Tab-separated table of C-alpha atoms in Angstrom:
chain	number	residue	atom	x	y	z
A	7	GLY	CA	-6.221	7.390	-4.596
A	8	ILE	CA	-7.400	9.640	-2.976
A	9	SER	CA	-5.042	12.882	-1.501
A	10	LYS	CA	-4.139	13.755	2.066
A	11	LYS	CA	-7.272	16.188	1.727
A	12	GLN	CA	-9.196	13.890	1.358
A	13	ALA	CA	-8.609	11.570	4.041
A	14	LYS	CA	-9.229	13.534	6.997
A	15	ASP	CA	-12.557	15.055	4.907
A	16	ILE	CA	-13.074	11.097	5.939
A	17	GLU	CA	-11.941	10.389	9.263
A	18	LYS	CA	-14.184	13.225	10.600
A	19	ARG	CA	-17.124	12.515	9.479
A	20	GLU	CA	-19.188	11.611	12.664
A	21	ASN	CA	-20.204	8.080	11.777
A	22	VAL	CA	-17.091	6.998	11.590
A	23	ASP	CA	-15.510	4.995	14.470
A	24	GLU	CA	-12.386	4.088	13.474
A	25	SER	CA	-9.298	5.161	10.102
A	26	GLY	CA	-6.453	3.850	9.291
A	27	VAL	CA	-4.757	4.739	6.258
A	28	LEU	CA	-2.484	3.270	3.691
A	29	LYS	CA	-0.353	5.925	2.100
A	30	ASN	CA	1.289	5.709	-1.331
A	31	VAL	CA	4.935	5.825	-0.785
A	32	CYS	CA	6.599	4.376	-4.056
A	33	TYR	CA	7.698	1.012	-6.208
A	34	ALA	CA	10.568	-0.446	-6.114
A	35	ARG	CA	11.705	-3.439	-9.325
A	36	LEU	CA	12.024	-6.803	-8.175
A	37	GLN	CA	16.039	-8.451	-10.100
A	38	ASN	CA	15.383	-12.229	-10.532
A	39	SER	CA	11.361	-12.385	-9.720
A	40	PHE	CA	10.044	-15.634	-9.801
A	41	ASN	CA	6.345	-13.833	-10.580
A	42	GLU	CA	6.501	-12.111	-14.344
A	43	ASP	CA	2.815	-11.338	-12.721
A	44	MET	CA	4.007	-9.198	-10.132
A	45	PRO	CA	7.494	-7.751	-10.627
A	46	TYR	CA	7.775	-4.422	-8.602
A	47	LEU	CA	7.350	-4.226	-4.750
A	48	TYR	CA	5.163	-1.485	-3.809
A	49	VAL	CA	5.182	-0.296	-0.681
A	50	GLY	CA	2.586	1.539	1.551
A	51	ALA	CA	2.301	3.432	4.591
A	52	MET	CA	1.056	2.266	7.545
A	53	GLU	CA	-1.024	5.262	9.632
A	54	GLY	CA	-3.772	5.513	12.290
A	55	LYS	CA	-5.514	2.564	13.440
A	56	PHE	CA	-4.252	0.784	9.772
A	57	ASP	CA	-2.903	-2.751	11.437
A	58	LYS	CA	-5.883	-3.303	13.339
A	59	LEU	CA	-8.290	-2.930	10.886
A	60	LEU	CA	-6.836	-4.793	8.296
A	61	SER	CA	-5.855	-7.363	11.139
A	62	ILE	CA	-2.233	-7.529	10.492
A	63	HIS	CA	-0.806	-10.700	11.146
A	64	MET	CA	3.248	-11.171	12.296
A	65	LYS	CA	4.532	-14.026	11.181
A	66	GLU	CA	7.672	-13.553	12.589
A	67	GLY	CA	9.397	-10.183	13.685
A	68	ARG	CA	7.121	-6.669	14.082
A	69	LEU	CA	6.058	-4.444	13.128
A	70	PRO	CA	7.811	-0.816	11.796
A	71	LYS	CA	8.741	2.081	13.896
A	72	ASN	CA	9.133	4.143	12.027
A	73	SER	CA	9.682	5.094	7.923
A	74	GLY	CA	13.024	3.161	7.608
A	75	GLU	CA	11.707	-0.665	8.652
A	76	ILE	CA	9.522	-2.905	6.762
A	77	ILE	CA	7.299	-5.642	6.366
A	78	LEU	CA	6.909	-7.773	4.036
A	79	PRO	CA	4.228	-9.883	2.477
A	80	GLU	CA	5.524	-14.147	3.605
A	81	ASP	CA	4.663	-14.835	-0.105
A	82	LEU	CA	7.714	-12.610	-1.078
A	83	GLU	CA	10.474	-15.586	-1.111
A	84	GLU	CA	7.690	-18.647	-2.323
A	85	ASN	CA	5.957	-17.138	-5.180
A	86	GLY	CA	8.461	-14.486	-5.701
A	87	GLY	CA	11.842	-15.947	-5.489
A	88	ILE	CA	13.088	-13.441	-3.166
A	89	GLU	CA	15.089	-14.251	-0.324
A	90	CYS	CA	15.304	-12.794	3.232
A	91	LYS	CA	15.652	-12.354	6.906
A	92	VAL	CA	14.478	-10.214	9.496
A	93	GLY	CA	17.393	-7.379	10.609
A	94	ASP	CA	19.006	-7.353	6.631
A	95	THR	CA	18.062	-4.158	4.214
A	96	LEU	CA	16.763	-3.610	1.784
A	97	SER	CA	18.659	-1.457	-1.136
A	98	LEU	CA	15.958	-0.684	-3.015
A	99	PRO	CA	15.933	1.864	-7.391
A	100	SER	CA	13.081	3.192	-6.084
A	101	GLY	CA	10.064	5.343	-8.508
A	102	THR	CA	6.564	5.301	-9.549
A	103	ARG	CA	4.665	3.875	-12.146
A	104	ARG	CA	3.874	4.897	-15.021
A	105	ASN	CA	1.028	4.894	-17.469
A	106	GLY	CA	2.122	6.153	-21.631
A	107	LYS	CA	0.625	9.197	-20.874
A	108	GLY	CA	3.094	10.270	-17.962
A	109	GLN	CA	-0.688	8.644	-15.131
A	110	MET	CA	0.841	7.246	-11.901
A	111	LEU	CA	-0.587	3.736	-11.053
A	112	TRP	CA	-0.698	1.894	-8.345
A	113	GLN	CA	-1.775	-0.992	-6.331
A	114	GLU	CA	-5.118	-0.841	-7.805
A	115	ASP	CA	-4.171	-0.546	-11.290
A	116	LEU	CA	-2.855	-3.583	-13.243
A	117	LEU	CA	0.179	-4.812	-14.810
A	118	VAL	CA	0.219	-2.756	-18.586
A	119	ALA	CA	1.690	-5.857	-20.541
A	120	ASP	CA	1.723	-3.987	-23.667
A	121	GLY	CA	4.430	-2.036	-23.344
A	122	ASP	CA	2.487	1.305	-21.611
A	123	GLU	CA	4.059	1.077	-18.780
A	124	ALA	CA	7.090	2.773	-17.250
A	125	PHE	CA	8.852	2.145	-14.425
A	126	VAL	CA	10.404	5.701	-13.515
A	127	LYS	CA	12.887	5.759	-10.648
A	128	SER	CA	12.940	8.138	-8.640
A	129	GLY	CA	16.012	7.142	-6.314
A	130	LYS	CA	17.808	4.623	-4.203
A	131	THR	CA	16.044	3.573	-0.988
A	132	ALA	CA	17.169	1.690	2.281
A	133	TYR	CA	14.242	-0.261	4.099
A	134	GLN	CA	15.867	-3.412	7.376
A	135	VAL	CA	13.079	-6.036	6.832
A	136	GLY	CA	11.615	-6.351	10.724
A	137	GLY	CA	9.080	-9.350	9.534
A	138	PHE	CA	7.092	-10.635	7.343
A	139	TYR	CA	3.219	-10.647	7.869
A	140	GLN	CA	0.820	-13.198	6.631
A	141	SER	CA	-1.304	-11.732	3.638
A	142	ALA	CA	-3.992	-9.686	4.876
A	143	MET	CA	-6.408	-9.123	1.238
A	144	LEU	CA	-4.980	-5.879	0.748
A	145	ASP	CA	-4.764	-6.362	-3.149
A	146	ASN	CA	-7.546	-7.230	-5.677
A	147	GLY	CA	-5.205	-10.239	-6.341
A	148	SER	CA	-3.588	-7.992	-9.474
A	149	ALA	CA	-2.004	-5.711	-8.011
A	150	PRO	CA	1.211	-5.808	-9.416
A	151	GLY	CA	3.774	-5.447	-6.765
A	152	TYR	CA	4.113	-7.214	-3.197
A	153	THR	CA	2.973	-5.203	-0.120
A	154	ALA	CA	5.464	-4.014	1.458
A	155	LEU	CA	4.507	-2.143	4.487
A	156	THR	CA	6.372	0.790	6.862
A	157	LYS	CA	5.179	3.402	9.168
A	158	SER	CA	4.558	6.913	7.798
A	159	SER	CA	5.734	9.542	8.917
A	160	ASP	CA	5.768	13.547	9.014
A	161	GLY	CA	6.341	15.324	5.375
A	162	MET	CA	5.865	11.331	2.985
A	163	ALA	CA	4.821	12.732	-0.318
A	164	ASP	CA	1.305	13.259	-1.392
A	165	LEU	CA	1.067	10.698	-4.318
A	166	GLY	CA	-1.950	9.072	-2.583
A	167	GLU	CA	-3.383	7.246	-0.558
A	168	ARG	CA	-5.957	4.547	0.641
A	169	ILE	CA	-9.128	4.870	3.282
A	170	TYR	CA	-9.984	2.266	5.713
A	171	VAL	CA	-13.020	2.967	7.999
A	172	ALA	CA	-14.514	1.455	10.817
A	173	LEU	CA	-18.250	3.257	11.480
A	174	GLN	CA	-20.328	3.364	14.266
A	175	ASP	CA	-23.406	1.753	13.110
A	176	ALA	CA	-22.823	-0.972	10.183
A	177	GLY	CA	-26.218	-0.670	9.202
A	178	GLU	CA	-25.236	2.558	7.832
A	179	VAL	CA	-22.535	1.066	4.944
A	180	GLU	CA	-24.863	1.737	2.561
A	181	SER	CA	-25.495	6.099	2.915
A	182	PHE	CA	-21.388	6.123	4.678
A	183	LEU	CA	-20.403	5.082	0.164
A	184	LYS	CA	-23.010	7.140	-1.048
A	185	GLN	CA	-21.919	9.661	0.165
A	186	VAL	CA	-17.948	9.159	0.161
A	187	LYS	CA	-18.713	7.150	-3.731
A	188	PRO	CA	-17.186	10.510	-5.710
A	189	VAL	CA	-14.516	11.011	-3.526
A	190	GLN	CA	-14.167	7.353	-4.261
A	191	MET	CA	-14.257	7.639	-7.491
A	192	GLN	CA	-11.016	10.601	-8.324
A	193	ASN	CA	-7.758	9.410	-9.678
A	194	LEU	CA	-4.752	11.751	-8.369
């Protein structure tokens, strides 16, 4: 991920037409999940035009109106065996994933199978389920958590974020990527 400051710097570039951010919020360890390769629920907070740039297609319910609501991927029940309904309140132990060196791990970091990964609990979080969305291809297919989406709010910790942009001129993609590549490669 990148820092909030780095995301703001990218958003300000003159060739960026629209932008949206997905902020890292937390992980929750899923109890009784069918899928041992996805033992977590990852919570990300949407900001800007994220939902439009990534075409979040609601299957049931609506997008979150505040940071106390989440939408869940429709495959959470089928693939993970976790049953929820619109209006349910999920109360989850929340925290972060850490590797053996204490570094935070997020969705782009594979699940570490050799025991060199720990879930570090930092509290408990409750969210009201606002709906279910069709997978928006947010992750690379090997992410360790099902992606739950909430709305960003002031005061959220800067745990890194991912930025998505639409450029004014699609022909500028290569030069834009060269300009921001050093930012993309930094690891928090």
